[in-house]
Amino acid sequence: MTDARDERRPAGELEAAVMAALWAAGAPLTPGRVQIELGSGLARTTVATILTRLHEKGVVDRERQGRGYAYFPVQDAPGLTARRMHTELDRDTDRETVLARFVAQLSPGDEQHLRRLLEGEER
């Protein structure tokens, strides 16, 4: 049964908490272990559902462990953020305008950093 508190928290917030636990662990975790790591009173079934959704999205992978699975992140946090940015960019047919508006809204420091990256000065 899902705890009432689980339903009031946005799915993105729960996914972020689960991802943070997986990144911190540095090793594959079962849903039960993620539940313990979160220590937030989430039901194990809720954690299992979140992990399944993250797996379906390609954000985590899993390996057999006993009768179930242990999950691990496919990318680190910056890699996942970059992936989300690409996903959003791919949703729009006018990439040039989206990119132009993105760059126009950058802080001067971020703009300089992006410029250095594009010029190949940093990786």
Coordinates of N, CA, C and O in Angstrom, one line a residue:
M1 N 0.8 -1.2 0.0 CA 0.0 0.0 0.0 C 0.9 1.2 0.0 O 1.9 1.3 0.7
T2 N 0.5 2.3 -0.8 CA 1.3 3.5 -0.8 C 0.9 4.4 0.3 O -0.3 4.7 0.5
D3 N 1.8 5.0 1.0 CA 1.6 5.9 2.0 C 1.0 7.2 1.4 O 1.4 7.6 0.3
A4 N 0.1 7.8 2.1 CA -0.5 9.1 1.6 C 0.5 10.1 1.4 O 0.3 10.9 0.4
R5 N 1.6 10.2 2.1 CA 2.6 11.2 1.9 C 3.3 11.0 0.5 O 3.7 12.0 -0.1
D6 N 3.4 9.8 0.1 CA 4.0 9.5 -1.2 C 3.2 10.2 -2.4 O 3.8 10.7 -3.3
E7 N 1.9 10.2 -2.3 CA 1.1 10.7 -3.3 C 1.1 12.2 -3.4 O 0.8 12.8 -4.4
R8 N 1.4 12.9 -2.3 CA 1.5 14.4 -2.3 C 2.8 14.9 -2.8 O 2.8 16.1 -3.2
R9 N 3.8 14.1 -2.9 CA 5.1 14.6 -3.4 C 5.1 14.5 -4.9 O 4.7 13.4 -5.5
P10 N 5.6 15.5 -5.6 CA 5.7 15.4 -7.1 C 6.6 14.2 -7.5 O 7.6 14.0 -6.9
A11 N 6.2 13.6 -8.6 CA 7.0 12.4 -9.1 C 8.5 12.8 -9.4 O 9.4 12.1 -9.1
G12 N 8.7 14.0 -9.9 CA 10.1 14.5 -10.2 C 10.9 14.6 -8.9 O 12.1 14.3 -8.9
E13 N 10.2 15.0 -7.8 CA 10.9 15.1 -6.5 C 11.3 13.7 -6.0 O 12.4 13.5 -5.5
L14 N 10.4 12.8 -6.1 CA 10.7 11.4 -5.7 C 11.8 10.8 -6.6 O 12.7 10.1 -6.1
E15 N 11.7 11.0 -7.9 CA 12.8 10.5 -8.8 C 14.1 11.1 -8.4 O 15.1 10.4 -8.4
A16 N 14.2 12.4 -8.2 CA 15.4 13.0 -7.8 C 16.0 12.5 -6.5 O 17.2 12.2 -6.4
A17 N 15.1 12.2 -5.5 CA 15.6 11.6 -4.3 C 16.2 10.2 -4.5 O 17.2 9.8 -3.9
V18 N 15.5 9.4 -5.3 CA 16.0 8.1 -5.6 C 17.3 8.1 -6.4 O 18.2 7.4 -6.0
M19 N 17.4 9.0 -7.3 CA 18.7 9.1 -8.1 C 19.8 9.6 -7.1 O 20.9 9.1 -7.2
A20 N 19.5 10.5 -6.2 CA 20.5 10.9 -5.3 C 21.0 9.8 -4.4 O 22.2 9.6 -4.2
A21 N 20.1 8.9 -4.0 CA 20.5 7.7 -3.2 C 21.4 6.8 -4.1 O 22.4 6.3 -3.6
L22 N 21.0 6.6 -5.3 CA 21.8 5.7 -6.2 C 23.2 6.3 -6.4 O 24.2 5.5 -6.4
W23 N 23.3 7.6 -6.7 CA 24.6 8.2 -7.0 C 25.5 8.1 -5.7 O 26.6 7.8 -5.8
A24 N 24.9 8.3 -4.6 CA 25.6 8.3 -3.3 C 26.1 6.9 -3.0 O 27.2 6.8 -2.4
A25 N 25.4 5.9 -3.3 CA 25.7 4.5 -3.0 C 27.0 4.1 -3.8 O 27.8 3.3 -3.2
G26 N 27.0 4.4 -5.0 CA 28.2 4.0 -5.8 C 28.2 2.5 -6.2 O 29.1 2.0 -6.6
A27 N 27.1 1.8 -5.9 CA 26.9 0.4 -6.2 C 25.4 0.2 -6.4 O 24.6 0.9 -5.9
P28 N 25.1 -0.9 -7.2 CA 23.6 -1.2 -7.4 C 22.9 -1.4 -6.1 O 23.4 -2.0 -5.1
L29 N 21.7 -0.9 -6.0 CA 20.8 -1.0 -4.8 C 19.5 -1.6 -5.2 O 18.9 -1.3 -6.2
T30 N 19.0 -2.5 -4.3 CA 17.6 -3.0 -4.4 C 16.6 -2.0 -4.0 O 17.0 -1.0 -3.3
P31 N 15.4 -2.1 -4.4 CA 14.4 -1.2 -4.0 C 14.3 -1.1 -2.4 O 14.2 0.0 -1.9
G32 N 14.5 -2.2 -1.7 CA 14.4 -2.1 -0.3 C 15.6 -1.3 0.3 O 15.4 -0.6 1.3
R33 N 16.8 -1.5 -0.3 CA 17.9 -0.7 0.1 C 17.8 0.8 -0.2 O 18.1 1.6 0.6
V34 N 17.2 1.1 -1.3 CA 16.9 2.5 -1.7 C 16.0 3.1 -0.6 O 16.2 4.2 -0.1
Q35 N 15.0 2.3 -0.3 CA 14.0 2.8 0.7 C 14.7 3.1 2.0 O 14.4 4.1 2.6
I36 N 15.6 2.2 2.5 CA 16.4 2.5 3.7 C 17.2 3.7 3.6 O 17.3 4.6 4.5
E37 N 17.9 3.9 2.4 CA 18.8 5.0 2.2 C 18.0 6.3 2.2 O 18.5 7.3 2.7
L38 N 16.8 6.3 1.7 CA 16.0 7.5 1.7 C 15.5 7.9 3.1 O 15.4 9.1 3.4
G39 N 15.2 6.9 3.9 CA 14.7 7.1 5.2 C 13.6 8.1 5.3 O 13.5 8.8 6.3
S40 N 12.7 8.2 4.3 CA 11.6 9.2 4.3 C 10.3 8.6 4.5 O 9.3 9.3 4.3
G41 N 10.2 7.3 4.9 CA 8.9 6.7 5.1 C 8.2 6.3 3.8 O 7.0 6.0 3.8
L42 N 8.9 6.3 2.7 CA 8.2 5.8 1.4 C 8.0 4.3 1.5 O 8.8 3.6 2.0
A43 N 6.9 3.9 1.0 CA 6.6 2.5 0.9 C 7.6 1.8 -0.1 O 8.0 2.4 -1.1
R44 N 8.0 0.6 0.2 CA 8.9 -0.1 -0.7 C 8.3 -0.2 -2.1 O 9.0 -0.1 -3.1
T45 N 7.0 -0.4 -2.2 CA 6.4 -0.5 -3.5 C 6.5 0.8 -4.3 O 6.6 0.8 -5.5
T46 N 6.4 1.9 -3.6 CA 6.5 3.2 -4.2 C 7.9 3.3 -4.8 O 8.1 3.8 -5.9
V47 N 8.9 3.0 -4.0 CA 10.3 3.0 -4.5 C 10.5 2.1 -5.7 O 11.2 2.5 -6.7
A48 N 10.0 0.9 -5.6 CA 10.1 0.0 -6.7 C 9.4 0.5 -8.0 O 10.0 0.4 -9.1
T49 N 8.3 1.2 -7.9 CA 7.6 1.8 -9.0 C 8.5 2.9 -9.6 O 8.6 3.0 -10.8
I50 N 9.1 3.7 -8.7 CA 9.9 4.8 -9.2 C 11.1 4.3 -10.0 O 11.5 4.7 -11.0
L51 N 11.7 3.2 -9.4 CA 12.9 2.6 -10.1 C 12.5 2.0 -11.4 O 13.3 2.1 -12.4
T52 N 11.4 1.4 -11.5 CA 10.9 0.8 -12.8 C 10.7 1.9 -13.8 O 11.1 1.8 -14.9
R53 N 10.1 3.0 -13.4 CA 9.9 4.1 -14.3 C 11.2 4.7 -14.8 O 11.4 5.0 -16.0
L54 N 12.2 4.9 -13.9 CA 13.5 5.4 -14.2 C 14.2 4.4 -15.2 O 14.9 4.8 -16.1
H55 N 14.0 3.1 -15.0 CA 14.5 2.1 -15.9 C 13.9 2.2 -17.3 O 14.6 2.2 -18.3
E56 N 12.6 2.4 -17.3 CA 11.9 2.5 -18.6 C 12.3 3.8 -19.3 O 12.3 3.8 -20.6
K57 N 12.7 4.8 -18.6 CA 13.2 6.1 -19.2 C 14.7 6.0 -19.6 O 15.2 6.9 -20.3
G58 N 15.3 4.9 -19.3 CA 16.7 4.7 -19.6 C 17.7 5.5 -18.7 O 18.9 5.6 -19.0
V59 N 17.2 5.9 -17.6 CA 18.0 6.7 -16.6 C 18.8 5.8 -15.7 O 19.9 6.1 -15.3
V60 N 18.3 4.6 -15.4 CA 19.0 3.6 -14.6 C 19.0 2.3 -15.3 O 18.1 2.1 -16.2
D61 N 19.9 1.5 -15.0 CA 19.9 0.1 -15.5 C 19.8 -0.8 -14.3 O 19.8 -0.4 -13.1
R62 N 19.6 -2.1 -14.5 CA 19.4 -3.0 -13.4 C 20.1 -4.3 -13.7 O 20.4 -4.7 -14.8
E63 N 20.4 -5.0 -12.6 CA 21.0 -6.4 -12.7 C 20.2 -7.3 -11.8 O 19.7 -6.8 -10.7
R64 N 20.1 -8.5 -12.1 CA 19.5 -9.5 -11.3 C 20.2 -9.6 -10.0 O 21.4 -9.7 -9.9
Q65 N 19.4 -9.6 -8.9 CA 19.9 -9.9 -7.6 C 18.9 -10.7 -6.8 O 17.8 -10.2 -6.5
G66 N 19.1 -12.0 -6.7 CA 18.1 -12.9 -6.1 C 16.9 -13.0 -7.0 O 17.0 -13.1 -8.2
R67 N 15.7 -12.8 -6.4 CA 14.5 -12.8 -7.2 C 14.1 -11.5 -7.8 O 13.2 -11.4 -8.6
G68 N 14.8 -10.4 -7.5 CA 14.5 -9.1 -8.0 C 15.7 -8.5 -8.7 O 16.5 -9.2 -9.3
Y69 N 15.7 -7.1 -8.6 CA 16.8 -6.4 -9.3 C 17.4 -5.4 -8.4 O 16.8 -4.9 -7.4
A70 N 18.7 -5.1 -8.7 CA 19.4 -4.0 -8.1 C 19.6 -3.0 -9.2 O 20.0 -3.3 -10.3
Y71 N 19.4 -1.7 -8.8 CA 19.5 -0.6 -9.8 C 20.7 0.2 -9.6 O 21.2 0.4 -8.5
F72 N 21.1 0.8 -10.8 CA 22.3 1.7 -10.7 C 22.1 2.8 -11.8 O 21.5 2.5 -12.9
P73 N 22.6 4.0 -11.6 CA 22.5 5.1 -12.6 C 23.3 4.8 -13.8 O 24.4 4.3 -13.7
V74 N 22.8 5.2 -14.9 CA 23.5 5.1 -16.2 C 24.5 6.2 -16.4 O 25.5 6.1 -17.0
Q75 N 24.1 7.4 -15.8 CA 25.0 8.6 -15.9 C 25.1 9.3 -14.6 O 24.2 9.1 -13.7
D76 N 26.1 10.2 -14.5 CA 26.2 11.0 -13.3 C 25.2 12.2 -13.4 O 24.5 12.3 -14.4
A77 N 25.1 13.0 -12.4 CA 24.1 14.1 -12.4 C 24.2 15.0 -13.5 O 23.3 15.4 -14.2
P78 N 25.5 15.5 -13.8 CA 25.6 16.4 -14.9 C 25.2 15.8 -16.3 O 24.7 16.4 -17.1
G79 N 25.6 14.5 -16.4 CA 25.2 13.8 -17.7 C 23.7 13.7 -17.8 O 23.2 13.8 -18.9
L80 N 23.0 13.5 -16.7 CA 21.5 13.4 -16.8 C 20.9 14.7 -17.1 O 20.0 14.8 -17.9
T81 N 21.5 15.8 -16.5 CA 21.0 17.1 -16.8 C 21.2 17.4 -18.3 O 20.2 18.0 -19.0
A82 N 22.3 17.1 -18.9 CA 22.6 17.3 -20.3 C 21.6 16.5 -21.1 O 21.1 17.0 -22.2
R83 N 21.3 15.3 -20.7 CA 20.4 14.5 -21.4 C 19.0 15.1 -21.5 O 18.3 15.1 -22.5
R84 N 18.6 15.7 -20.3 CA 17.3 16.3 -20.3 C 17.2 17.5 -21.2 O 16.2 17.8 -21.8
M85 N 18.3 18.3 -21.2 CA 18.4 19.4 -22.1 C 18.3 19.0 -23.6 O 17.5 19.7 -24.3
H86 N 18.9 17.9 -23.9 CA 18.8 17.4 -25.3 C 17.4 17.0 -25.6 O 16.8 17.2 -26.7
T87 N 16.8 16.3 -24.6 CA 15.4 15.9 -24.8 C 14.4 17.1 -25.1 O 13.6 17.0 -26.0
E88 N 14.6 18.1 -24.3 CA 13.8 19.3 -24.5 C 14.0 19.9 -25.8 O 13.1 20.4 -26.5
L89 N 15.3 20.0 -26.2 CA 15.6 20.6 -27.5 C 15.0 19.8 -28.6 O 14.5 20.3 -29.6
D90 N 15.0 18.5 -28.5 CA 14.5 17.6 -29.6 C 13.0 17.7 -29.7 O 12.4 17.3 -30.7
R91 N 12.3 18.2 -28.7 CA 10.9 18.3 -28.7 C 10.4 19.4 -29.6 O 9.2 19.5 -30.0
D92 N 11.2 20.4 -29.9 CA 10.8 21.6 -30.6 C 11.4 21.5 -32.0 O 12.5 21.1 -32.3
T93 N 10.6 21.9 -33.0 CA 11.0 21.8 -34.4 C 11.9 23.0 -34.8 O 12.6 22.9 -35.8
D94 N 11.9 24.0 -34.0 CA 12.7 25.2 -34.4 C 13.9 25.3 -33.4 O 14.0 26.1 -32.5
R95 N 14.8 24.4 -33.7 CA 16.0 24.3 -32.8 C 16.8 25.6 -32.8 O 17.3 26.0 -31.7
E96 N 16.9 26.3 -33.9 CA 17.7 27.5 -34.0 C 17.1 28.6 -33.0 O 17.9 29.2 -32.3
T97 N 15.8 28.7 -33.0 CA 15.2 29.7 -32.1 C 15.4 29.3 -30.6 O 15.7 30.1 -29.8
V98 N 15.2 28.0 -30.4 CA 15.3 27.6 -29.0 C 16.7 27.8 -28.5 O 16.9 28.3 -27.4
L99 N 17.7 27.5 -29.3 CA 19.1 27.7 -28.9 C 19.4 29.2 -28.8 O 20.1 29.6 -27.8
A100 N 18.9 30.0 -29.7 CA 19.2 31.4 -29.6 C 18.6 32.0 -28.3 O 19.2 32.8 -27.6
R101 N 17.4 31.6 -28.0 CA 16.8 32.1 -26.7 C 17.5 31.6 -25.5 O 17.6 32.3 -24.5
F102 N 17.9 30.3 -25.6 CA 18.7 29.8 -24.4 C 20.0 30.6 -24.2 O 20.2 31.0 -23.1
V103 N 20.7 30.8 -25.3 CA 21.9 31.6 -25.1 C 21.7 33.0 -24.7 O 22.4 33.6 -23.9
A104 N 20.6 33.6 -25.2 CA 20.2 35.0 -24.8 C 19.9 35.1 -23.3 O 20.1 36.2 -22.7
Q105 N 19.5 34.0 -22.7 CA 19.1 34.0 -21.3 C 20.3 33.6 -20.4 O 20.1 33.6 -19.1
L106 N 21.4 33.3 -20.9 CA 22.6 32.9 -20.1 C 23.1 34.1 -19.3 O 23.1 35.2 -19.8
S107 N 23.6 33.8 -18.2 CA 24.4 34.9 -17.4 C 25.6 35.1 -18.2 O 26.1 34.3 -18.9
P108 N 26.3 36.3 -18.0 CA 27.5 36.6 -18.7 C 28.6 35.5 -18.4 O 29.3 35.1 -19.3
G109 N 28.7 35.1 -17.2 CA 29.7 34.0 -16.8 C 29.4 32.7 -17.6 O 30.3 32.1 -18.1
D110 N 28.1 32.3 -17.6 CA 27.8 31.1 -18.3 C 28.0 31.2 -19.8 O 28.5 30.3 -20.5
E111 N 27.7 32.4 -20.3 CA 27.9 32.6 -21.8 C 29.4 32.5 -22.1 O 29.8 31.9 -23.1
Q112 N 30.3 33.1 -21.3 CA 31.7 33.0 -21.5 C 32.2 31.5 -21.4 O 33.0 31.1 -22.2
H113 N 31.7 30.8 -20.4 CA 32.0 29.4 -20.2 C 31.6 28.6 -21.5 O 32.4 27.8 -22.0
L114 N 30.4 28.8 -21.9 CA 29.9 28.1 -23.1 C 30.8 28.5 -24.3 O 31.1 27.6 -25.1
R115 N 31.1 29.7 -24.5 CA 32.0 30.1 -25.6 C 33.3 29.4 -25.6 O 33.8 28.9 -26.6
R116 N 33.9 29.3 -24.4 CA 35.2 28.6 -24.2 C 35.0 27.1 -24.6 O 35.9 26.5 -25.3
L117 N 33.9 26.5 -24.1 CA 33.7 25.1 -24.5 C 33.5 24.9 -26.0 O 34.1 23.9 -26.5
L118 N 32.8 25.8 -26.6 CA 32.6 25.7 -28.1 C 33.8 25.9 -28.9 O 34.0 25.3 -29.9
E119 N 34.7 26.7 -28.3 CA 36.0 26.9 -29.0 C 37.0 25.9 -28.7 O 38.2 25.9 -29.2
G120 N 36.6 24.9 -27.8 CA 37.5 23.7 -27.5 C 38.6 24.0 -26.5 O 39.5 23.2 -26.4
E121 N 38.4 25.1 -25.7 CA 39.4 25.4 -24.7 C 39.3 24.6 -23.5 O 40.2 24.5 -22.7
E122 N 38.0 24.1 -23.2 CA 37.8 23.3 -22.0 C 37.0 22.1 -22.4 O 36.3 22.0 -23.3
R123 N 37.1 21.1 -21.5 CA 36.3 19.9 -21.7 C 35.8 19.4 -20.4 O 36.4 19.3 -19.4

